[in-house]
PDB file of C-alpha atoms in Angstrom:
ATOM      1  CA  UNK O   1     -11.530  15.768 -16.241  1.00 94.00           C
ATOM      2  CA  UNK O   2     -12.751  12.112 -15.113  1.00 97.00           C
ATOM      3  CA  UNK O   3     -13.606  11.686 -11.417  1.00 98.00           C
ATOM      4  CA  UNK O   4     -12.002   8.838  -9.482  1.00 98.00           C
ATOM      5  CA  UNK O   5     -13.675   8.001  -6.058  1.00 98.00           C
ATOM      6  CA  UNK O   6     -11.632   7.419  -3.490  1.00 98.00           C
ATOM      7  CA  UNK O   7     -13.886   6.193  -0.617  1.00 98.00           C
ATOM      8  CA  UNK O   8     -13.152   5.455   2.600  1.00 97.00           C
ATOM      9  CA  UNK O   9     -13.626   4.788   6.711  1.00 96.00           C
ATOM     10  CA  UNK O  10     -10.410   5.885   9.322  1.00 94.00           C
ATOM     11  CA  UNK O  11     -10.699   5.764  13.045  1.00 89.00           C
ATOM     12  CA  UNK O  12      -7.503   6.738  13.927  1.00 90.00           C
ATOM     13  CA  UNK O  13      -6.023   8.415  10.487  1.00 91.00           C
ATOM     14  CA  UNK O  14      -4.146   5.471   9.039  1.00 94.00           C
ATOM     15  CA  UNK O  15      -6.277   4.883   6.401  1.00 96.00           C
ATOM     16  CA  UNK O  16      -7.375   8.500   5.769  1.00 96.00           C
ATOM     17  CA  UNK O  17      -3.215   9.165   5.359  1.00 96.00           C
ATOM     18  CA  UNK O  18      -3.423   6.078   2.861  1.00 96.00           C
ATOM     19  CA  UNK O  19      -6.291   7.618   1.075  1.00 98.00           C
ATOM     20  CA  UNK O  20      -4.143  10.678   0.327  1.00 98.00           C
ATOM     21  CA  UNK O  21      -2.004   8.873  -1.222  1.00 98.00           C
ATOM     22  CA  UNK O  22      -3.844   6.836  -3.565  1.00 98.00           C
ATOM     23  CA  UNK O  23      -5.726  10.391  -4.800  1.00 98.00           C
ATOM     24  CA  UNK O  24      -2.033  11.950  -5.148  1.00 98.00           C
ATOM     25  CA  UNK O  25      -1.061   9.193  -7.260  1.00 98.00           C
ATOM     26  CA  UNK O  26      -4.514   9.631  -9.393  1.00 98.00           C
ATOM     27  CA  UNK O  27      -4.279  13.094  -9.857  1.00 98.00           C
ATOM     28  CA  UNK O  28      -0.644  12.483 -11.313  1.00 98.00           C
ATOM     29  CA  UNK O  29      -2.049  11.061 -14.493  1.00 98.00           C
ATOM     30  CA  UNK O  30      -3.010  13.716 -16.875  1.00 98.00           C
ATOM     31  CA  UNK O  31      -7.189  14.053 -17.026  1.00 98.00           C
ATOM     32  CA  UNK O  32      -7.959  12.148 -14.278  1.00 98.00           C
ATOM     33  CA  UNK O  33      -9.202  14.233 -10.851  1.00 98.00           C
ATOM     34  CA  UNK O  34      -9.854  12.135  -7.242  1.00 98.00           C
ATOM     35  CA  UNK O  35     -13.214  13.011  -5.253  1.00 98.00           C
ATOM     36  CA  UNK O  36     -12.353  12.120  -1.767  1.00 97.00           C
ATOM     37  CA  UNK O  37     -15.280  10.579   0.550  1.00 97.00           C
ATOM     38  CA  UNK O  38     -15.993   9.189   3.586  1.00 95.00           C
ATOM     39  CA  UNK O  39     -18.267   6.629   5.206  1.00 95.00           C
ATOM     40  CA  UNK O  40     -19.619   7.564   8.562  1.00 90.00           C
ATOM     41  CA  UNK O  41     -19.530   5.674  11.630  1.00 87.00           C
ATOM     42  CA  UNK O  42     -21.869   3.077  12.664  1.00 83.00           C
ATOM     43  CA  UNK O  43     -23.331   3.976  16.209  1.00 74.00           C
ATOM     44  CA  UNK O  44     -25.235   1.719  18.226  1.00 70.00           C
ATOM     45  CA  UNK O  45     -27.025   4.672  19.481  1.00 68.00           C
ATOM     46  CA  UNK O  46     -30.049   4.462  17.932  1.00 62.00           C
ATOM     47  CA  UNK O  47     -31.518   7.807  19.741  1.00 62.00           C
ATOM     48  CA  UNK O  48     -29.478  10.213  18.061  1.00 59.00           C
ATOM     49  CA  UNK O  49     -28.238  10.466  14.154  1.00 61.00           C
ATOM     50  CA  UNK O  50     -24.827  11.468  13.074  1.00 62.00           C
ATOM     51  CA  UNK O  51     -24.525  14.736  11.504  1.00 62.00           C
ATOM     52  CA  UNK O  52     -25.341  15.283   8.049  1.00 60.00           C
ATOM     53  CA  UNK O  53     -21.907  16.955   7.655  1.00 65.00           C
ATOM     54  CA  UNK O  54     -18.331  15.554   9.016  1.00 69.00           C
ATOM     55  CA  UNK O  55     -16.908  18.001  11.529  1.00 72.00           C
ATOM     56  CA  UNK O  56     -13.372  17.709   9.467  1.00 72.00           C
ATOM     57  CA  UNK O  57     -12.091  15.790   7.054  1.00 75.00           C
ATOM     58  CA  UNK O  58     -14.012  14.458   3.708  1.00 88.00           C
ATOM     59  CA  UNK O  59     -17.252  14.857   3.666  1.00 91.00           C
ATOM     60  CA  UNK O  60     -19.764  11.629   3.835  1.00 91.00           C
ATOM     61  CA  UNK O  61     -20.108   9.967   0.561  1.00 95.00           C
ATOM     62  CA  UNK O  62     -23.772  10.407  -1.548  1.00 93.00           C
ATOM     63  CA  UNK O  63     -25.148   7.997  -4.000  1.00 92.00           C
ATOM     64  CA  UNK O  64     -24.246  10.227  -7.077  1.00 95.00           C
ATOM     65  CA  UNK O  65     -20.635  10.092  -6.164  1.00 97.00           C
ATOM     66  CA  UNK O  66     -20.962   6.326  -7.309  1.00 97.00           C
ATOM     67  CA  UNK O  67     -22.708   6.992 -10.408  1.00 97.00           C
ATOM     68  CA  UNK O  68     -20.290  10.151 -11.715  1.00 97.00           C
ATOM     69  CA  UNK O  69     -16.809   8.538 -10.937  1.00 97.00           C
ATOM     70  CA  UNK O  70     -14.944   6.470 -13.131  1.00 98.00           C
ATOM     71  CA  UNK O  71     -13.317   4.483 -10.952  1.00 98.00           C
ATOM     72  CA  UNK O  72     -13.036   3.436  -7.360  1.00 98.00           C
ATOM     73  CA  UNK O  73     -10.605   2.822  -4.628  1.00 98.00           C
ATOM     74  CA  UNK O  74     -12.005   1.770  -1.216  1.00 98.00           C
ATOM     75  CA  UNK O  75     -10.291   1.411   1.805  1.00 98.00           C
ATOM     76  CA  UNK O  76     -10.816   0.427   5.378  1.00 97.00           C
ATOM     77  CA  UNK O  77      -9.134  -0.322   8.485  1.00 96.00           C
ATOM     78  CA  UNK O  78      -8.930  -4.029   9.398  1.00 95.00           C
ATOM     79  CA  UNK O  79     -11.487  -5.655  11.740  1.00 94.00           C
ATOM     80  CA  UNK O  80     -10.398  -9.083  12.880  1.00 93.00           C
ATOM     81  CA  UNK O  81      -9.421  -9.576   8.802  1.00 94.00           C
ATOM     82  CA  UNK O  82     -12.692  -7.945   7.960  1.00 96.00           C
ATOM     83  CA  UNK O  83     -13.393  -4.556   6.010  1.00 97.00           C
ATOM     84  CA  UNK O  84     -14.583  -2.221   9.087  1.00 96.00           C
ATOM     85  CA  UNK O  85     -18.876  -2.490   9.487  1.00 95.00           C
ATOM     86  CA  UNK O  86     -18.876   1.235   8.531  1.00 95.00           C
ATOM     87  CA  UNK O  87     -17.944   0.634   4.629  1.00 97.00           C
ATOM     88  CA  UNK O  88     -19.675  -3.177   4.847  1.00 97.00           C
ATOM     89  CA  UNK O  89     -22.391  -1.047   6.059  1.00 95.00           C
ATOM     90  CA  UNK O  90     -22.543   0.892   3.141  1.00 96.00           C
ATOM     91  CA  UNK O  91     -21.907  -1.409   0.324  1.00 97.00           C
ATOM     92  CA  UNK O  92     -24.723  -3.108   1.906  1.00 96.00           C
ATOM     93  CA  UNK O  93     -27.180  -0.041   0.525  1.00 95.00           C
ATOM     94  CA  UNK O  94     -25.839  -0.287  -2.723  1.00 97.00           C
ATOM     95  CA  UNK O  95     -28.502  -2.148  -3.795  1.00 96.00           C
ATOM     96  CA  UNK O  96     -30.220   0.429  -6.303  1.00 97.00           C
ATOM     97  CA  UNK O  97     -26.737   0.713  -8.005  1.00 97.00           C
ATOM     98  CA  UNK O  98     -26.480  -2.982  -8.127  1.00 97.00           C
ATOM     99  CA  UNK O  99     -29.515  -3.201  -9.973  1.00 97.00           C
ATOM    100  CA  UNK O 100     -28.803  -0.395 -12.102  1.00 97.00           C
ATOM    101  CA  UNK O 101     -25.748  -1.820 -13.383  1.00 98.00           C
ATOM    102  CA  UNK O 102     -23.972   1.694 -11.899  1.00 98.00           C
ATOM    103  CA  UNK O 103     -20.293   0.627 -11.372  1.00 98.00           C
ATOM    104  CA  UNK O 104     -20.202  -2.430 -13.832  1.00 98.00           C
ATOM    105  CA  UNK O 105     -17.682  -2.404 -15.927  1.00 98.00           C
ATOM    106  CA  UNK O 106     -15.475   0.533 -14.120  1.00 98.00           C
ATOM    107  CA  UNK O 107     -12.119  -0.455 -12.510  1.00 98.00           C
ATOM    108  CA  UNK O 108     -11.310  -0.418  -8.979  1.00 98.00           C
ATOM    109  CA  UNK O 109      -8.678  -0.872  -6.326  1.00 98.00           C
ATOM    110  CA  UNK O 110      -8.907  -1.278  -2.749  1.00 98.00           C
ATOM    111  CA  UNK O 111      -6.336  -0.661   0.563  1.00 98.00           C
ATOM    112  CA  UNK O 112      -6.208  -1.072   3.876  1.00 97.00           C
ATOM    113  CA  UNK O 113      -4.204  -0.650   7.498  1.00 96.00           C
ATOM    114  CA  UNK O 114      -3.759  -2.393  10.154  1.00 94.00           C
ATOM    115  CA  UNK O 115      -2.329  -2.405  13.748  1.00 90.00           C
ATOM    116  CA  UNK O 116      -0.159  -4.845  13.134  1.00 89.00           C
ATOM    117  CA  UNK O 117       2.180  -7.054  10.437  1.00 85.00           C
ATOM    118  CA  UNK O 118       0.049 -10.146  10.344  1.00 86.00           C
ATOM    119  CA  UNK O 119      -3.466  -8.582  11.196  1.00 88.00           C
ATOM    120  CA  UNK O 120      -5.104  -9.497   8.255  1.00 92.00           C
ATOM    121  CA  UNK O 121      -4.294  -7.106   5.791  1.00 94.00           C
ATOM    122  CA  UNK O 122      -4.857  -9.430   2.767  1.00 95.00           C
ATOM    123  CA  UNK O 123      -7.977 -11.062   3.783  1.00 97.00           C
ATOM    124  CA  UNK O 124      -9.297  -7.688   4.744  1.00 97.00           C
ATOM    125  CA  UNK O 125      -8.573  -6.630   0.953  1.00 97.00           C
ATOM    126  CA  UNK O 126     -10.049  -9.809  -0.325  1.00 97.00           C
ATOM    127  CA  UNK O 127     -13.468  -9.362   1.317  1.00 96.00           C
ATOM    128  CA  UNK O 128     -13.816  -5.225  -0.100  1.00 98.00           C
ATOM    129  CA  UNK O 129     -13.331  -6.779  -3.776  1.00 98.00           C
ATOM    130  CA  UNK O 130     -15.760  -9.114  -3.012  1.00 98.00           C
ATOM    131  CA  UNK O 131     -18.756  -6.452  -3.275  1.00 98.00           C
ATOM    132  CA  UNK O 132     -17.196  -4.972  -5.759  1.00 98.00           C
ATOM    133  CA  UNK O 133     -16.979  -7.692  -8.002  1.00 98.00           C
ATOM    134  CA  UNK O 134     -20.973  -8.185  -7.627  1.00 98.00           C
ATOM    135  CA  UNK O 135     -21.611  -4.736  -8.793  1.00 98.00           C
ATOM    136  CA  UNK O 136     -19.256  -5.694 -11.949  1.00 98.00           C
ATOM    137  CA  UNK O 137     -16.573  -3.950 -11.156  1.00 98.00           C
ATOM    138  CA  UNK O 138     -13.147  -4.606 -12.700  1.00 98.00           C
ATOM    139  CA  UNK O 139     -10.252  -5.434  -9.342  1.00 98.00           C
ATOM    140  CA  UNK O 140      -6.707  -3.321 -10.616  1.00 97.00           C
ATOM    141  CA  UNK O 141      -4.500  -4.736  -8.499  1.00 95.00           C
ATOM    142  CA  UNK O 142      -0.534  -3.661  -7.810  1.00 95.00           C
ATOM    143  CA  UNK O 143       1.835  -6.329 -10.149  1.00 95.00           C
ATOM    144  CA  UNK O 144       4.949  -7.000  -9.031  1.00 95.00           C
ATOM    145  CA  UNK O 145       6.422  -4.600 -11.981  1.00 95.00           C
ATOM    146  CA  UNK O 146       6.574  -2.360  -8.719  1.00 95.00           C
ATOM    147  CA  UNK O 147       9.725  -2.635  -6.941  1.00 94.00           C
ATOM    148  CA  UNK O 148       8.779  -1.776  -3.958  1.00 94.00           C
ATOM    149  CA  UNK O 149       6.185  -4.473  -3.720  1.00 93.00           C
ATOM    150  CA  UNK O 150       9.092  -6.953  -3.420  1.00 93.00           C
ATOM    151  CA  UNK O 151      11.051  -5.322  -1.075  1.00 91.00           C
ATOM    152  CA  UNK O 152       8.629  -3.425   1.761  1.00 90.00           C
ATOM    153  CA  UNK O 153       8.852  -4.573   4.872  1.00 87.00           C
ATOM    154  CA  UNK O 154       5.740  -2.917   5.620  1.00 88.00           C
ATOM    155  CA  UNK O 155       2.292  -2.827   3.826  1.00 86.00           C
ATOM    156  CA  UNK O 156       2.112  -4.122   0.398  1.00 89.00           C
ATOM    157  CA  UNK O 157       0.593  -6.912  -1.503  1.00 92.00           C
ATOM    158  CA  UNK O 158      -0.500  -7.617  -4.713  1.00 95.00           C
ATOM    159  CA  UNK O 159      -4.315  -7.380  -3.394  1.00 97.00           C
ATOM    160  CA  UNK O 160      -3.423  -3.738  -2.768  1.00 96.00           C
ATOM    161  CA  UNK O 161      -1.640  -1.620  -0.947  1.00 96.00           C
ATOM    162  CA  UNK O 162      -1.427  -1.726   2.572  1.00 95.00           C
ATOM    163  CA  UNK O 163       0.126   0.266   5.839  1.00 94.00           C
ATOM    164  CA  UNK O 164       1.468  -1.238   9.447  1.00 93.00           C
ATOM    165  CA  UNK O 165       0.427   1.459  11.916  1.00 91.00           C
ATOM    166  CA  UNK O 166       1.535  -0.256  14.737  1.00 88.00           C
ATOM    167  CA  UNK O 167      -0.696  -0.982  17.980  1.00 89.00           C
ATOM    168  CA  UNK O 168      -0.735   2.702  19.030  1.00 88.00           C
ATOM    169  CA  UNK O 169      -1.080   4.015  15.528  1.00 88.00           C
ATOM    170  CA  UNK O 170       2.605   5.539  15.739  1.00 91.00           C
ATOM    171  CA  UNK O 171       4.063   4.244  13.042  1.00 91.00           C
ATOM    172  CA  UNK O 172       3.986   6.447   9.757  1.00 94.00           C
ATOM    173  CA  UNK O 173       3.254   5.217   6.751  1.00 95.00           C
ATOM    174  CA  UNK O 174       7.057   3.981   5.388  1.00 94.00           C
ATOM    175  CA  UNK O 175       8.429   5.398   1.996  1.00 95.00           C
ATOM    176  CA  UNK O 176       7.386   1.716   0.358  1.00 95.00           C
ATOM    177  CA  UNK O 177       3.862   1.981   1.546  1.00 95.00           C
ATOM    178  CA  UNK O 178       4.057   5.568   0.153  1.00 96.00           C
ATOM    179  CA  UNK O 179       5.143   4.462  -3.300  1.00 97.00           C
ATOM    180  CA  UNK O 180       2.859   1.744  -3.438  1.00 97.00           C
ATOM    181  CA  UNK O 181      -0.037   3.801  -2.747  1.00 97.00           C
ATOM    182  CA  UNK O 182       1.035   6.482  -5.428  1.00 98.00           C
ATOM    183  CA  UNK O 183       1.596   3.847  -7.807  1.00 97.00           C
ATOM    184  CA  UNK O 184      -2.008   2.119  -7.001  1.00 98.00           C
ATOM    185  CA  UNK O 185      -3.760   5.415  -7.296  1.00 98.00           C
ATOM    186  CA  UNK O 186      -1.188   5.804 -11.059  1.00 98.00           C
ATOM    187  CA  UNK O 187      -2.782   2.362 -12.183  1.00 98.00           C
ATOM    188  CA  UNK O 188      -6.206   3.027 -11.423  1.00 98.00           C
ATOM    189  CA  UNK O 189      -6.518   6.136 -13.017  1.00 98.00           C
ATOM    190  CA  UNK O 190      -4.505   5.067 -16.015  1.00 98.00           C
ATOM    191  CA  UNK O 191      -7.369   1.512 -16.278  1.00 98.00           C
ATOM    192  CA  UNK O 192     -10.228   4.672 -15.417  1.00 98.00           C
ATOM    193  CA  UNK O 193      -9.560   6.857 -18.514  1.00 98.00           C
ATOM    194  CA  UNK O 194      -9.034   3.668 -20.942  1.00 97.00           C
ATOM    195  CA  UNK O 195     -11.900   2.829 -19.967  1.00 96.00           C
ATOM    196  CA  UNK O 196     -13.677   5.572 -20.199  1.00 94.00           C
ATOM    197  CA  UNK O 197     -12.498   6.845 -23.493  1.00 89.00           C
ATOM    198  CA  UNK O 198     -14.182   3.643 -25.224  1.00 82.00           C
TER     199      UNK O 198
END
């Protein structure tokens, strides 16, 4: 089995939900497993530290989760058309694996949520490749072979998948925003183990 990270930051769930997904749709693809992580939350207390361990949820991600996976899929909630600080945060310790040459040459995919329709979903996707392209990284993105892509009227670009939560976080994720994110987390894996096998 090949290990897929799917990393990620949620406030509110969205993107957690979304993160699901994507490992659902890379554990569909025979020999491929997803290792779910998390980013914690940047404080501005600067008194205390965060626990070493999440309360719930997926535990915090460690710097040999980057170096054992075979692919990556990174999501965040949008801030003002920005990835969240939290993951910027942590890309911006990747240095060691940068100069290591750690994730070159491994695919990856990235998603996001957002409050709203036009709240920067593609920009926010955009700026998460960016990173990843600097570490060498190869961007699978979601063609529009998917049929969904061209009909949601929802999440979805060809950037990556994508969910509207709405401004209260009450909207669930909609049956095209749950086929996209299957069908990301299909193509990733399927790039991963190509990959990998060479």
């Amino acid at each position: 089995m090949q290990d897929i990270l799917v990393l990620y930051y949620s406030q509110h769930g969205a993107t957690r939900e979304l993160a699901r997904l994507i490992a659902r749709g890379i554990e569909s693809v025979p020999g491929a497993r997803a290792r779910i992580r998390t980013v914690p939350k940047v404080s501005t207390v600067c008194e205390a530290t965060a626990p070493a361990i999440p309360e719930s949820g997926a535990p915090y991600v460690e710097r040999a989760d980057l170096a054992e996976c075979v692919g990556l899929a990174l999501g965040s909630p949008t801030r003002f058309g920005n990835m969240a600080a939290s993951v910027k945060y942590f890309l911006d310790g990747t240095s060691a694996e940068w100069m290591a040459g750690t994730l070159a040459g491994k695919p990856a995919c990235v998603f996001t949520t957002t409050s709203t329709q036009h709240g920067g979903q593609e920009t926010t996707l955009l700026s998460m490749m960016l990173p990843l392209m600097h570490h060498g990284m190869l961007i699978v993105g979601l063609p529009y072979t998917e049929p969904a892509l061209t009909h949601t009227t929802s999440g979805g670009s060809p950037y990556g998948v994508s969910h509207v939560s709405g401004v209260k976080n009450e909207a669930p994720i909609s049956e095209d925003e749950k086929t996209l994110a299957l069908a990301q987390g299909r193509r990733l894996a399927e790039a991963a183990l190509k990959l990998a096998a060479r």
